[in-house]
Amino acid sequence: MVETAGKKKRMALIASKGTLDWAYPPFILASTGAAMEMEVGVFFTFYGLTLLKKEISPKVSPHSNPAMPMKMPFGPDGFQQIEWPIPNILTGNMPGFETVATSLMKQTFQKKGVATIEELRDICIESDVRLIGCQMTMDVFGFSKDDFIDEVDIGGAATFLEFAAEADIQMFI
Amino acid sequence: MTNWQEDIVLDCSGLNCPLPVLKTKKIMDGLDSGQVLKMISTDPGSVNDVAAWAKRTGNELLETVADAGEYTHFLKKRH
């Protein structure tokens, strides 16, 4: 860095949600922050912790996201522009709806050239983003350290706050 | 448009945020100081993003050329 030579900017994020849509912001910001030569740490807590499992399969639920545009990623342009007015009673109760919505969102992302969560996570690991897994969440949900990727640094609130205390950017996601 | 002589070309056509920036960073890391990368993107967001990345990392954005939905960025590796 030119103007701030010597000291790297530091970014501290908290990832608290584990659905497909909410998995993106922490991994996009963390990988981009590292690419901008910042020192990045992410504290994965509550449902966010599942994003550090060896196998991840985040899903998205339209039921809890009423503003989500319901569009199809295939077919003619006019068809793809249609916003399907699907009532909440269906999105919440129809078996398999979440699976279909997840598959449609993944297709849309792929078609638009957006990286997968796995790719972004790999880039974070390659670029030395510190991934802190919440010990308390592990205990509460019955996970063991073996469920998670090797790069996870296990800790609690104090571990995160010690890192965040010197951060220039902090965000709760 | 100036005729920059690039040392390497990175085609990010079809890729969306944040991949053009992440791939740019990876390629730039491997260049020698003073070498020039020509990065092609179809992401309109790359205009601001590449400029921001260059500013933050101290690399020089020589020029961005926008033409028919294609954005060509010339970046010079910092000293």
Coordinates of N, CA and C in Angstrom, one line a residue, chain B residues 17-44:
Chain B
C17 N -18.6 -10.5 -9.9 CA -18.0 -10.1 -8.6 C -18.0 -11.3 -7.6
P18 N -16.9 -11.6 -6.9 CA -15.6 -10.8 -6.9 C -14.5 -11.5 -7.7
L19 N -14.9 -12.4 -8.6 CA -13.8 -13.2 -9.3 C -12.9 -12.4 -10.1
P20 N -13.3 -11.3 -10.9 CA -12.3 -10.6 -11.7 C -11.2 -10.0 -10.8
V21 N -11.6 -9.4 -9.7 CA -10.6 -8.8 -8.8 C -9.7 -9.9 -8.2
L22 N -10.3 -11.1 -7.8 CA -9.5 -12.1 -7.1 C -8.5 -12.7 -8.1
K23 N -8.9 -12.9 -9.4 CA -8.0 -13.4 -10.4 C -7.0 -12.4 -10.8
T24 N -7.3 -11.2 -10.8 CA -6.4 -10.1 -11.1 C -5.3 -10.1 -10.1
K25 N -5.7 -10.2 -8.8 CA -4.7 -10.2 -7.7 C -3.7 -11.3 -7.9
K26 N -4.3 -12.5 -8.2 CA -3.4 -13.7 -8.3 C -2.4 -13.5 -9.4
I27 N -2.8 -13.0 -10.5 CA -1.9 -12.9 -11.7 C -0.9 -11.8 -11.4
M28 N -1.3 -10.7 -10.8 CA -0.4 -9.5 -10.5 C 0.7 -9.9 -9.5
D29 N 0.3 -10.8 -8.6 CA 1.3 -11.3 -7.6 C 2.5 -12.0 -8.3
G30 N 2.2 -12.6 -9.5 CA 3.3 -13.3 -10.2 C 4.1 -12.4 -11.2
L31 N 3.7 -11.2 -11.3 CA 4.4 -10.3 -12.3 C 5.6 -9.6 -11.6
D32 N 6.5 -9.2 -12.5 CA 7.7 -8.4 -12.0 C 7.2 -6.9 -12.0
S33 N 7.8 -6.1 -11.2 CA 7.5 -4.7 -11.1 C 7.7 -4.0 -12.5
G34 N 6.7 -3.2 -12.8 CA 6.7 -2.5 -14.1 C 6.0 -3.3 -15.2
Q35 N 5.7 -4.6 -15.0 CA 5.0 -5.4 -16.1 C 3.6 -5.0 -16.1
V36 N 3.0 -5.2 -17.3 CA 1.6 -4.7 -17.5 C 0.6 -5.9 -17.8
L37 N -0.5 -5.9 -17.0 CA -1.5 -6.9 -17.2 C -2.7 -6.2 -18.0
K38 N -3.2 -7.0 -19.0 CA -4.4 -6.5 -19.7 C -5.5 -7.5 -19.2
M39 N -6.5 -6.9 -18.5 CA -7.6 -7.8 -18.0 C -8.9 -7.4 -18.7
I40 N -9.5 -8.4 -19.3 CA -10.8 -8.2 -20.0 C -11.9 -8.7 -19.1
S41 N -12.9 -7.8 -19.0 CA -14.1 -8.2 -18.1 C -15.4 -7.8 -18.8
T42 N -16.4 -8.5 -18.5 CA -17.7 -8.1 -19.0 C -18.6 -7.6 -17.9
D43 N -18.0 -7.5 -16.7 CA -18.7 -7.0 -15.5 C -18.6 -5.5 -15.4
P44 N -19.8 -4.8 -15.6 CA -19.7 -3.3 -15.5 C -19.2 -2.9 -14.1

